[in-house]
Amino acid sequence: MKIYLALLVLLFASVENGRASERPPLPVEKPAGSGVIVHRDGYVLTAHHVVANAKRITVVTSGEFRAPAVLVSVDAEHDLALLKVETVGLSEALLGYAGAVKLDQEVIAVGFQFGLREITITRGHVAAVRTKGVQRVFQVDAAVNPGNSGGPVFNRKGEVVGILTTKFTHPSGIVPEGMAFAVPISYATPLLANIPDFDFSAIGRGRRESAKGKGNGDLVTELTRTSVRIETLRMSEGPATVIQPAPMLPSSDPRRSAQPSVTHVPVPPARVPEPVPLAGDESIDRVNAQLLASQQEELKRLVDQGLTPPGEMVLIPAGEFLMGMEDGLPDARPIHRLYMSAYWIDRHGVTNGQYRACVEGGACLTPKVRDAFDDPQRTQWPVTNVTWSQARAYCQWVGKRLPTEAEWEKAARGIDGRRYPWGNSDEVIQKSRVTLTDGNSSNGVDPLGLPSVSASPYGVFGMIGMVSEWVKDWYAEDFYRTSPARDPQGPLRGTFRVLRGGSWVERPLELRASYRGWDEMTYWGPTLGFRCATDVP
């Protein structure tokens, strides 16, 4: 009987082995790109297109250690994605200031070219800063090949300043050499805010003290430890989805026991505590009444002194206001109190008609694109397609100047730290976008004289919802940490100039009065204009 049972067991085992041999092998992940470790607890930044439509994602760290990854958040617009692996104690990369990147600056591109296991490190330079609207990418001339996508671009200090994105596509179908592009690391800020204990104050601090004095070989070793290979198993069809992460392992550290925020929207809101409560409608109305009363009182005092108010300019009285926003991007933090002397600012942005007078007077160059400028039906529309230097030239021609960044923000939002000129509600933005399809608008730019829901508490129009506007200041991502408390003029030098405001087509975050845009002085675009300011004697 025992022999009979043993024979039956052997028979069934052989049948099962035969069936198993007939099963098709399980699909395996294939190399898709590269990434960089941005937090020791297993957070990896890469390009969105590297992991889009992925059924499974595997991150391969130094030493060929493989770990499954989940997608925490994505920003498809800027081609960025944040991944999480259940691994702690990883070597994390230092992050630098994208605003400090200069043309011809030496950079280091790191990645796994052609999906090979060996990491490749190439050196190159920033060849150009290219723009789309007011968004920008760095063009680098390092030797970049398939597999580099999603990999980091470091500066000479070993700080990540960009993430490699899709290469330039030429109409001929041939990819030109030296046409690799990197998304500035500053665009990753909303994604990094999903990391529970991410230290934004560490950005731009440079290499650790222990790394000082190390040779070039040590820098290369450090960069390779923070770079990873991304492998994916693609879905046969269907849109990319954000995968719900598995529960994190218990930890004695309450910060690490928190689950990362997972979102299905392109850009998740930054989870930053807000110490300054947002005012309600009743409080906003009360502050507006106080500001108008103060403005009228100051205006009467100046008139009594014999001063004639300049035409079509608004007086912004002297006093303190709150600048910045704690729940905004890092370059808008910390929120801080400034004292501003009194000044005048244009009630409206400079129009095509006003700018034409400067051109005909020989003091200004024509806009780079003249379609709207030459249209006789658009003389009262904001002038656009002008560079920072053209904006400054016009203001000087009329005896004025460009406003400082602080002057622009106070004129736009008042003194109480509200998000927008009208208050704190996003509803105004959604309603105003309807005008973009009714034929009265072009590229999100509206003619002056239309009723404006975005008027500031001082009576300044079009600071939000019209165009992005050049201001005087150089851009520095960390300027608010060292800003003077009285009449700040911005950094003494820089590479980019600050842009403020924006058209209704922008996202709500970019339409906040505290939002800081920036670009090269030579940039121009169809939604970029300016207004002028002047001192009160």
Coordinates of C-alpha atoms in Angstrom, one line a residue:
M1 CA 0.0 0.0 0.0
K2 CA 2.8 2.4 0.9
I3 CA 4.5 1.6 -2.4
Y4 CA 1.2 2.4 -4.3
L5 CA 0.8 5.8 -2.5
A6 CA 4.4 6.7 -3.3
L7 CA 3.9 5.9 -7.0
L8 CA 0.8 8.2 -7.0
V9 CA 2.7 11.1 -5.5
L10 CA 5.5 10.7 -8.1
L11 CA 2.9 10.6 -10.9
F12 CA 1.2 13.8 -9.8
A13 CA 4.5 15.6 -9.2
S14 CA 5.6 14.8 -12.8
V15 CA 2.3 16.0 -14.2
E16 CA 2.6 19.3 -12.3
N17 CA 6.2 19.8 -13.5
G18 CA 5.1 19.2 -17.0
R19 CA 2.4 21.9 -16.7
A20 CA 4.8 24.3 -15.1
S21 CA 7.2 23.8 -18.0
E22 CA 4.5 24.7 -20.4
R23 CA 3.7 28.0 -18.7
P24 CA 5.1 31.1 -20.4
P25 CA 7.8 32.9 -18.5
L26 CA 6.7 35.9 -16.5
P27 CA 7.5 39.2 -18.2
V28 CA 10.5 41.1 -16.7
E29 CA 11.2 44.7 -16.4
K30 CA 13.4 46.4 -19.1
P31 CA 15.7 49.4 -18.7
A32 CA 13.7 52.6 -19.2
G33 CA 15.9 55.4 -17.9
S34 CA 17.7 56.9 -15.0
G35 CA 16.9 58.7 -11.8
V36 CA 18.4 60.4 -8.7
I37 CA 17.9 59.7 -5.0
V38 CA 16.6 62.9 -3.4
H39 CA 15.9 61.6 0.1
R40 CA 17.7 58.8 2.1
D41 CA 14.3 57.1 2.9
G42 CA 13.9 55.9 -0.6
Y43 CA 12.6 58.8 -2.7
V44 CA 13.8 59.0 -6.3
L45 CA 13.2 61.7 -8.8
T46 CA 13.0 60.9 -12.5
A47 CA 11.4 62.0 -15.8
H48 CA 7.7 61.3 -16.1
H49 CA 8.0 59.8 -19.5
V50 CA 10.4 57.2 -18.1
V51 CA 7.7 55.6 -15.9
A52 CA 4.5 56.6 -17.8
N53 CA 2.2 53.6 -18.6
A54 CA 4.3 51.4 -16.4
K55 CA 2.7 48.3 -14.8
R56 CA 5.7 47.7 -12.6
I57 CA 8.6 49.9 -11.7
T58 CA 12.0 48.7 -10.3
V59 CA 14.7 51.0 -9.0
V60 CA 18.3 49.6 -9.2
T61 CA 20.6 51.4 -6.9
S62 CA 24.4 51.2 -6.5
G63 CA 25.6 47.6 -6.2
E64 CA 22.8 46.3 -8.3
F65 CA 20.3 46.3 -5.4
R66 CA 16.8 46.0 -6.9
A67 CA 13.7 47.3 -5.2
P68 CA 10.1 47.7 -6.4
A69 CA 8.9 51.3 -6.5
V70 CA 5.6 53.1 -6.3
L71 CA 4.7 56.3 -8.0
V72 CA 4.1 59.0 -5.4
S73 CA 3.3 62.0 -7.5
V74 CA 3.8 63.3 -11.1
D75 CA 4.0 66.6 -12.9
A76 CA 3.4 65.6 -16.5
E77 CA 3.6 69.2 -17.7
H78 CA 7.3 69.4 -16.6
D79 CA 8.0 65.7 -17.3
L80 CA 8.8 64.9 -13.6
A81 CA 7.9 62.0 -11.4
L82 CA 8.6 61.1 -7.7
L83 CA 9.1 57.4 -6.8
K84 CA 9.3 55.6 -3.5
V85 CA 11.1 52.4 -2.6
E86 CA 10.9 50.7 0.8
T87 CA 14.6 51.2 1.5
V88 CA 16.2 53.6 4.0
G89 CA 19.8 54.8 4.5
L90 CA 20.4 55.6 0.8
S91 CA 23.0 58.2 -0.3
E92 CA 20.9 61.2 -1.3
A93 CA 22.0 63.9 -3.8
L94 CA 22.4 67.5 -2.8
L95 CA 20.1 69.9 -4.6
G96 CA 21.2 73.3 -6.0
Y97 CA 19.6 76.5 -7.2
A98 CA 18.4 76.3 -10.7
G99 CA 18.3 80.1 -10.8
A100 CA 22.0 80.2 -10.3
V101 CA 22.7 78.3 -13.5
K102 CA 24.6 80.4 -16.1
L103 CA 25.2 80.0 -19.8
D104 CA 28.4 78.1 -20.6
Q105 CA 28.5 76.7 -17.0
E106 CA 30.1 73.3 -16.7
V107 CA 27.7 70.5 -15.8
I108 CA 27.9 66.8 -15.3
A109 CA 25.3 64.4 -16.7
V110 CA 24.9 61.0 -15.0
G111 CA 22.9 58.1 -16.3
F112 CA 22.7 54.5 -17.6
Q113 CA 23.1 55.0 -21.4
F114 CA 21.4 52.4 -23.6
G115 CA 20.1 50.6 -20.6
L116 CA 23.6 49.3 -19.7
R117 CA 24.4 48.3 -16.1
E118 CA 27.5 50.5 -16.1
I119 CA 26.8 54.1 -15.2
T120 CA 28.1 56.8 -17.6
I121 CA 29.3 60.2 -16.5
T122 CA 29.8 62.9 -19.1
R123 CA 30.8 66.5 -18.8
G124 CA 29.5 69.4 -20.8
H125 CA 28.2 72.9 -20.6
V126 CA 24.9 74.8 -20.5
A127 CA 24.6 75.7 -24.2
A128 CA 21.3 77.6 -24.0
V129 CA 18.3 78.3 -21.9
R130 CA 15.2 77.7 -24.0
T131 CA 11.7 78.7 -23.1
K132 CA 8.1 77.7 -23.8
G133 CA 5.9 80.5 -22.5
V134 CA 7.5 81.4 -19.3
Q135 CA 8.6 77.8 -18.7
R136 CA 12.2 76.9 -19.4
V137 CA 14.6 74.1 -20.0
F138 CA 18.4 74.0 -20.0
Q139 CA 20.1 72.8 -23.2
V140 CA 23.3 70.9 -22.4
D141 CA 26.0 69.7 -24.8
A142 CA 27.1 66.7 -22.8
A143 CA 27.1 63.4 -24.6
V144 CA 23.6 62.2 -23.7
N145 CA 22.0 59.0 -25.1
P146 CA 18.9 56.9 -24.6
G147 CA 18.8 55.7 -21.1
N148 CA 20.0 59.1 -19.7
S149 CA 16.4 60.3 -19.5
G150 CA 15.4 61.1 -16.0
G151 CA 19.0 61.2 -14.8
P152 CA 20.5 64.1 -12.9
V153 CA 22.5 67.0 -14.2
F154 CA 25.0 68.2 -11.5
N155 CA 26.9 71.4 -11.2
R156 CA 30.6 71.4 -10.3
K157 CA 29.8 71.4 -6.6
G158 CA 27.9 68.1 -7.0
E159 CA 24.4 69.7 -6.7
V160 CA 21.5 68.6 -8.9
V161 CA 20.4 71.5 -11.0
G162 CA 18.3 69.7 -13.5
I163 CA 16.6 66.4 -14.6
L164 CA 17.3 65.2 -18.2
T165 CA 14.1 65.2 -20.2
T166 CA 13.2 64.1 -23.8
K167 CA 15.8 65.0 -26.4
F168 CA 15.1 67.6 -29.1
T169 CA 13.2 66.2 -32.1
H170 CA 14.2 67.7 -35.5
P171 CA 11.6 67.7 -38.3
S172 CA 14.0 65.5 -40.3
G173 CA 13.7 62.8 -37.7
I174 CA 17.4 63.0 -37.0
V175 CA 18.4 64.0 -33.4
P176 CA 21.1 66.6 -33.6
E177 CA 24.2 66.2 -31.4
G178 CA 24.4 68.5 -28.4
M179 CA 20.6 68.8 -28.2
A180 CA 19.9 67.3 -24.7
F181 CA 17.5 69.2 -22.4
A182 CA 17.2 69.3 -18.7
V183 CA 14.2 70.5 -16.6
P184 CA 15.4 72.9 -13.9
I185 CA 15.3 71.2 -10.4
S186 CA 13.1 74.1 -9.1
Y187 CA 10.1 72.7 -11.0
A188 CA 10.3 69.6 -8.8
T189 CA 9.5 71.5 -5.6
P190 CA 5.8 70.6 -5.5
L191 CA 6.8 66.9 -5.8
L192 CA 9.4 67.1 -3.1
A193 CA 6.8 68.6 -0.7
N194 CA 5.3 65.1 -0.6
I195 CA 8.4 63.8 1.3
P196 CA 7.4 64.0 5.0
D197 CA 10.7 65.4 6.4
F198 CA 12.3 67.0 3.3
D199 CA 14.6 69.9 4.3
F200 CA 14.0 72.7 1.8
S201 CA 16.5 74.9 3.7
A202 CA 19.3 72.5 2.7
I203 CA 18.9 73.4 -1.0
G204 CA 21.9 75.3 -2.3
R205 CA 24.1 74.7 0.7
G206 CA 26.7 72.9 -1.4
R207 CA 28.6 69.8 -0.5
R208 CA 28.8 68.5 3.1
E209 CA 31.7 69.7 5.2
S210 CA 33.2 66.2 5.2
A211 CA 33.3 66.3 1.4
K212 CA 35.5 69.4 1.2
G213 CA 38.9 68.9 -0.1
K214 CA 38.1 65.6 -1.8
G215 CA 39.5 65.0 -5.3
N216 CA 37.6 64.7 -8.5
G217 CA 37.4 60.9 -8.2
D218 CA 35.6 61.2 -4.8
L219 CA 33.1 63.6 -6.4
V220 CA 32.4 61.1 -9.2
T221 CA 32.0 58.3 -6.6
E222 CA 29.5 60.4 -4.7
L223 CA 27.5 61.2 -7.8
T224 CA 27.3 57.6 -8.9
R225 CA 26.0 56.5 -5.5
T226 CA 23.0 58.9 -5.8
S227 CA 22.1 57.9 -9.3
V228 CA 19.9 54.9 -10.1
R229 CA 18.6 52.9 -13.1
I230 CA 14.9 52.7 -13.7
E231 CA 13.4 49.5 -15.1
T232 CA 9.7 49.1 -16.0
L233 CA 7.2 46.6 -17.3
R234 CA 4.9 48.6 -19.6
M235 CA 1.2 48.3 -19.9
S236 CA -0.1 47.1 -23.2
E237 CA -2.5 50.0 -23.3
G238 CA -4.2 52.5 -21.1
P239 CA -3.1 55.9 -19.6
A240 CA -0.5 56.2 -16.9
T241 CA -1.9 56.0 -13.4
V242 CA -0.5 56.8 -10.0
I243 CA -0.1 53.6 -8.0
Q244 CA -1.2 53.5 -4.4
P245 CA 1.8 52.8 -2.3
A246 CA 2.0 49.9 0.0
P247 CA 1.8 50.6 3.8
M248 CA 5.1 51.8 5.1
L249 CA 7.0 49.8 7.7
P250 CA 6.4 50.9 11.4
S251 CA 9.0 53.2 12.7
S252 CA 9.8 54.8 16.0
D253 CA 10.2 58.1 14.2
P254 CA 6.7 59.5 13.7
R255 CA 7.8 61.5 10.6
R256 CA 8.8 58.3 8.8
S257 CA 5.6 56.5 9.7
A258 CA 3.5 59.0 7.7
Q259 CA 2.4 57.8 4.3
P260 CA 3.5 59.9 1.3
S261 CA 0.8 61.9 -0.4
V262 CA -0.4 60.3 -3.6
T263 CA -2.3 62.3 -6.2
H264 CA -3.9 61.8 -9.7
V265 CA -3.5 65.5 -10.7
P266 CA -0.4 66.7 -12.6
V267 CA 1.0 68.8 -9.8
P268 CA 0.2 68.2 -6.2
P269 CA -0.2 71.1 -3.8
A270 CA 2.8 71.6 -1.4
R271 CA 2.0 70.3 2.1
V272 CA 3.6 73.1 4.0
P273 CA 2.2 74.4 7.3
E274 CA 0.8 77.9 7.1
P275 CA 1.4 80.1 10.2
V276 CA -0.5 83.1 8.8
P277 CA -4.2 82.3 8.6
L278 CA -5.9 83.4 5.4
A279 CA -8.4 86.2 5.8
G280 CA -12.1 85.7 5.0
D281 CA -14.3 88.0 2.8
E282 CA -15.4 90.2 5.7
S283 CA -11.8 90.8 6.8
I284 CA -10.7 91.4 3.2
D285 CA -13.4 94.1 2.8
R286 CA -12.4 95.7 6.0
V287 CA -8.7 95.8 5.1
N288 CA -9.6 97.2 1.6
A289 CA -11.6 100.0 3.1
Q290 CA -8.7 100.8 5.5
L291 CA -6.2 100.9 2.6
L292 CA -8.3 103.1 0.4
A293 CA -8.8 105.5 3.3
S294 CA -5.0 105.6 4.0
Q295 CA -4.4 106.1 0.3
Q296 CA -6.8 109.0 0.0
E297 CA -5.4 110.6 3.1
E298 CA -1.9 110.4 1.8
L299 CA -2.9 111.7 -1.6
K300 CA -4.6 114.7 0.0
R301 CA -1.5 115.5 2.0
L302 CA 0.7 115.4 -1.1
V303 CA -1.7 117.6 -3.1
D304 CA -1.8 120.1 -0.2
Q305 CA 2.0 120.3 -0.5
G306 CA 1.6 121.3 -4.1
L307 CA 2.4 118.0 -5.7
T308 CA 0.5 117.1 -8.9
P309 CA -0.3 113.4 -9.1
P310 CA 1.1 111.8 -12.3
G311 CA -1.5 110.8 -14.8
E312 CA -2.8 107.2 -14.8
M313 CA -0.6 106.2 -11.8
V314 CA -1.7 105.0 -8.4
L315 CA -0.3 106.0 -5.1
I316 CA 0.9 103.2 -2.8
P317 CA 1.3 104.8 0.7
A318 CA 4.4 104.1 2.9
G319 CA 4.1 101.3 5.4
E320 CA 4.6 97.7 6.1
F321 CA 3.2 94.7 4.3
L322 CA 3.6 90.9 4.3
M323 CA 5.7 89.6 1.4
G324 CA 5.9 85.9 0.4
M325 CA 3.7 82.9 1.1
E326 CA 4.4 80.0 3.5
D327 CA 2.4 77.5 1.4
G328 CA 4.1 78.6 -1.8
L329 CA 7.3 77.5 -3.5
P330 CA 10.6 77.7 -1.5
D331 CA 11.7 80.9 -3.3
A332 CA 8.6 82.6 -1.9
R333 CA 9.4 81.7 1.7
P334 CA 9.7 82.7 4.4
I335 CA 6.8 85.1 4.5
H336 CA 8.3 88.3 6.0
R337 CA 7.3 91.8 6.9
L338 CA 8.8 94.7 4.9
Y339 CA 8.6 98.5 5.2
M340 CA 8.1 100.3 1.9
S341 CA 8.4 104.0 1.2
A342 CA 5.6 105.6 -0.7
Y343 CA 5.7 105.3 -4.6
W344 CA 3.6 105.5 -7.7
I345 CA 2.8 102.6 -10.0
D346 CA 1.0 102.5 -13.3
R347 CA -2.7 101.9 -13.0
H348 CA -2.6 99.6 -16.1
G349 CA 0.2 97.9 -17.9
V350 CA 1.9 99.7 -20.8
T351 CA -0.2 99.5 -24.0
N352 CA 0.7 99.0 -27.6
G353 CA -0.3 102.6 -28.3
Q354 CA 1.9 104.0 -25.5
Y355 CA 4.9 101.9 -26.5
R356 CA 4.4 102.9 -30.2
A357 CA 5.0 106.5 -29.2
C358 CA 8.4 105.5 -27.7
V359 CA 9.2 103.6 -30.9
E360 CA 8.3 106.5 -33.1
G361 CA 10.3 108.8 -30.8
G362 CA 13.4 106.7 -31.5
A363 CA 13.9 105.6 -27.9
C364 CA 12.5 102.1 -28.1
L365 CA 12.9 99.0 -30.3
T366 CA 9.8 97.4 -31.8
P367 CA 8.5 94.2 -30.1
K368 CA 10.1 91.0 -31.3
V369 CA 6.8 89.8 -32.8
R370 CA 4.7 92.7 -34.2
D371 CA 1.3 91.1 -35.0
A372 CA -0.6 92.6 -32.1
F373 CA 1.6 95.7 -32.0
D374 CA 0.7 96.6 -35.6
D375 CA -3.0 95.8 -35.2
P376 CA -4.9 99.1 -35.1
Q377 CA -7.7 97.4 -33.2
R378 CA -5.3 96.6 -30.3
T379 CA -3.8 99.9 -29.4
Q380 CA -5.3 99.6 -25.9
W381 CA -4.0 96.1 -25.4
P382 CA -0.9 95.4 -23.2
V383 CA 2.3 95.5 -25.3
T384 CA 3.9 92.1 -25.3
N385 CA 6.9 90.4 -26.9
V386 CA 9.4 92.8 -25.3
T387 CA 12.6 92.0 -23.4
W388 CA 13.6 93.3 -20.0
S389 CA 15.9 95.9 -21.6
Q390 CA 13.1 97.1 -23.9
A391 CA 10.8 97.5 -20.8
R392 CA 13.4 99.5 -18.9
A393 CA 14.1 101.7 -22.0
Y394 CA 10.4 102.7 -22.2
C395 CA 10.1 103.5 -18.5
Q396 CA 13.2 105.6 -18.7
W397 CA 11.8 107.4 -21.8
V398 CA 8.7 108.5 -19.9
G399 CA 10.8 109.5 -16.8
K400 CA 9.9 106.5 -14.7
R401 CA 11.5 103.1 -13.9
L402 CA 10.6 99.4 -13.5
P403 CA 9.0 98.6 -10.1
T404 CA 11.0 96.5 -7.7
E405 CA 9.7 93.0 -6.9
A406 CA 8.5 94.2 -3.5
E407 CA 6.8 97.2 -4.9
W408 CA 4.9 95.1 -7.4
E409 CA 3.8 92.6 -4.8
K410 CA 2.6 95.3 -2.3
A411 CA 0.6 97.0 -5.1
A412 CA -1.0 93.7 -6.1
R413 CA -2.0 92.2 -2.7
G414 CA -2.0 95.0 -0.1
I415 CA -0.7 94.5 3.4
D416 CA -2.4 91.4 4.8
G417 CA -0.7 88.5 3.0
R418 CA -3.7 87.5 0.8
R419 CA -3.1 85.1 -2.1
Y420 CA -4.6 87.2 -4.8
P421 CA -5.5 90.9 -5.3
W422 CA -9.2 90.1 -4.6
G423 CA -8.7 87.7 -1.7
N424 CA -8.0 84.0 -1.3
S425 CA -10.5 82.2 -3.5
D426 CA -9.5 80.4 -6.7
E427 CA -13.1 80.7 -7.9
V428 CA -12.4 84.1 -9.6
I429 CA -9.7 82.4 -11.8
Q430 CA -12.0 79.7 -13.0
K431 CA -14.8 82.2 -13.9
S432 CA -12.4 84.5 -15.6
R433 CA -11.1 81.8 -17.9
V434 CA -14.4 81.8 -19.7
T435 CA -13.4 85.0 -21.4
L436 CA -10.6 83.1 -23.2
T437 CA -13.1 81.5 -25.5
D438 CA -15.5 84.4 -26.2
G439 CA -13.5 86.1 -28.8
N440 CA -12.4 89.1 -26.7
S441 CA -9.1 87.6 -25.7
S442 CA -5.9 86.6 -27.4
N443 CA -3.3 84.3 -25.8
G444 CA -5.0 85.1 -22.5
V445 CA -4.3 88.8 -22.9
D446 CA -7.3 91.2 -22.6
P447 CA -7.7 94.8 -23.7
L448 CA -7.5 97.5 -21.1
G449 CA -10.7 99.2 -20.0
L450 CA -12.7 96.0 -19.4
P451 CA -14.2 95.5 -16.0
S452 CA -11.6 93.8 -13.9
V453 CA -12.3 91.4 -11.1
S454 CA -8.6 91.3 -10.4
A455 CA -8.2 95.0 -9.3
S456 CA -5.9 95.3 -6.4
P457 CA -7.0 96.8 -3.0
Y458 CA -5.2 100.1 -4.1
G459 CA -7.0 100.2 -7.5
V460 CA -4.2 98.8 -9.7
F461 CA -5.5 96.8 -12.6
G462 CA -4.3 93.8 -14.6
M463 CA -1.6 92.6 -12.2
I464 CA -3.2 89.2 -12.3
G465 CA -5.0 87.8 -15.4
M466 CA -3.3 89.9 -18.1
V467 CA 0.4 89.3 -18.7
S468 CA 3.6 88.4 -16.9
E469 CA 5.4 91.6 -16.1
W470 CA 9.1 92.4 -15.9
V471 CA 10.3 94.0 -12.7
K472 CA 13.7 95.5 -11.8
D473 CA 15.2 92.8 -9.6
W474 CA 17.7 90.1 -10.4
Y475 CA 16.4 86.7 -9.4
A476 CA 17.8 84.7 -6.5
E477 CA 16.0 81.7 -5.2
D478 CA 17.1 82.3 -1.6
F479 CA 16.9 86.1 -1.5
Y480 CA 14.0 86.3 1.0
R481 CA 16.3 84.8 3.7
T482 CA 18.6 87.8 3.6
S483 CA 16.3 90.5 2.2
P484 CA 16.6 93.9 3.8
A485 CA 13.6 94.9 5.9
R486 CA 13.2 98.2 4.2
D487 CA 12.8 98.9 0.5
P488 CA 14.6 95.9 -0.9
Q489 CA 16.1 96.3 -4.3
G490 CA 16.9 92.6 -5.0
P491 CA 20.3 90.9 -5.4
L492 CA 23.3 93.0 -6.7
R493 CA 23.9 90.6 -9.6
G494 CA 22.4 87.5 -11.2
T495 CA 21.6 85.7 -14.4
F496 CA 17.9 86.1 -14.7
R497 CA 15.4 88.9 -14.1
V498 CA 12.2 88.4 -12.1
L499 CA 8.7 88.1 -13.7
R500 CA 5.5 88.8 -11.8
G501 CA 1.8 88.2 -12.5
G502 CA 0.4 86.1 -15.4
S503 CA -2.5 85.5 -17.7
W504 CA -5.6 83.6 -16.9
V505 CA -4.3 80.5 -18.6
E506 CA -1.7 80.0 -15.9
R507 CA -2.3 77.6 -12.9
P508 CA -3.7 79.1 -9.7
L509 CA -0.3 78.7 -8.0
E510 CA 1.3 80.8 -10.7
L511 CA -1.3 83.5 -10.4
R512 CA -0.7 84.2 -6.7
A513 CA 0.6 87.7 -6.0
S514 CA 3.6 86.1 -4.2
Y515 CA 4.6 83.8 -7.2
R516 CA 8.1 84.6 -8.5
G517 CA 8.8 83.9 -12.2
W518 CA 12.2 84.5 -13.8
D519 CA 13.9 84.4 -17.2
E520 CA 16.7 85.7 -19.2
M521 CA 16.8 89.4 -19.9
T522 CA 16.7 88.7 -23.6
Y523 CA 13.5 86.6 -23.4
W524 CA 10.3 87.8 -24.9
G525 CA 6.9 86.1 -25.3
P526 CA 3.2 86.7 -26.3
T527 CA 2.1 87.0 -22.7
L528 CA 5.0 89.1 -21.4
G529 CA 4.7 92.8 -20.8
F530 CA 5.4 95.4 -18.1
R531 CA 4.3 98.5 -16.2
C532 CA 6.3 101.4 -14.7
A533 CA 6.7 103.0 -11.3
T534 CA 8.3 106.1 -9.8
D535 CA 9.3 107.5 -6.4
V536 CA 7.2 109.9 -4.4
P537 CA 9.3 113.1 -3.9

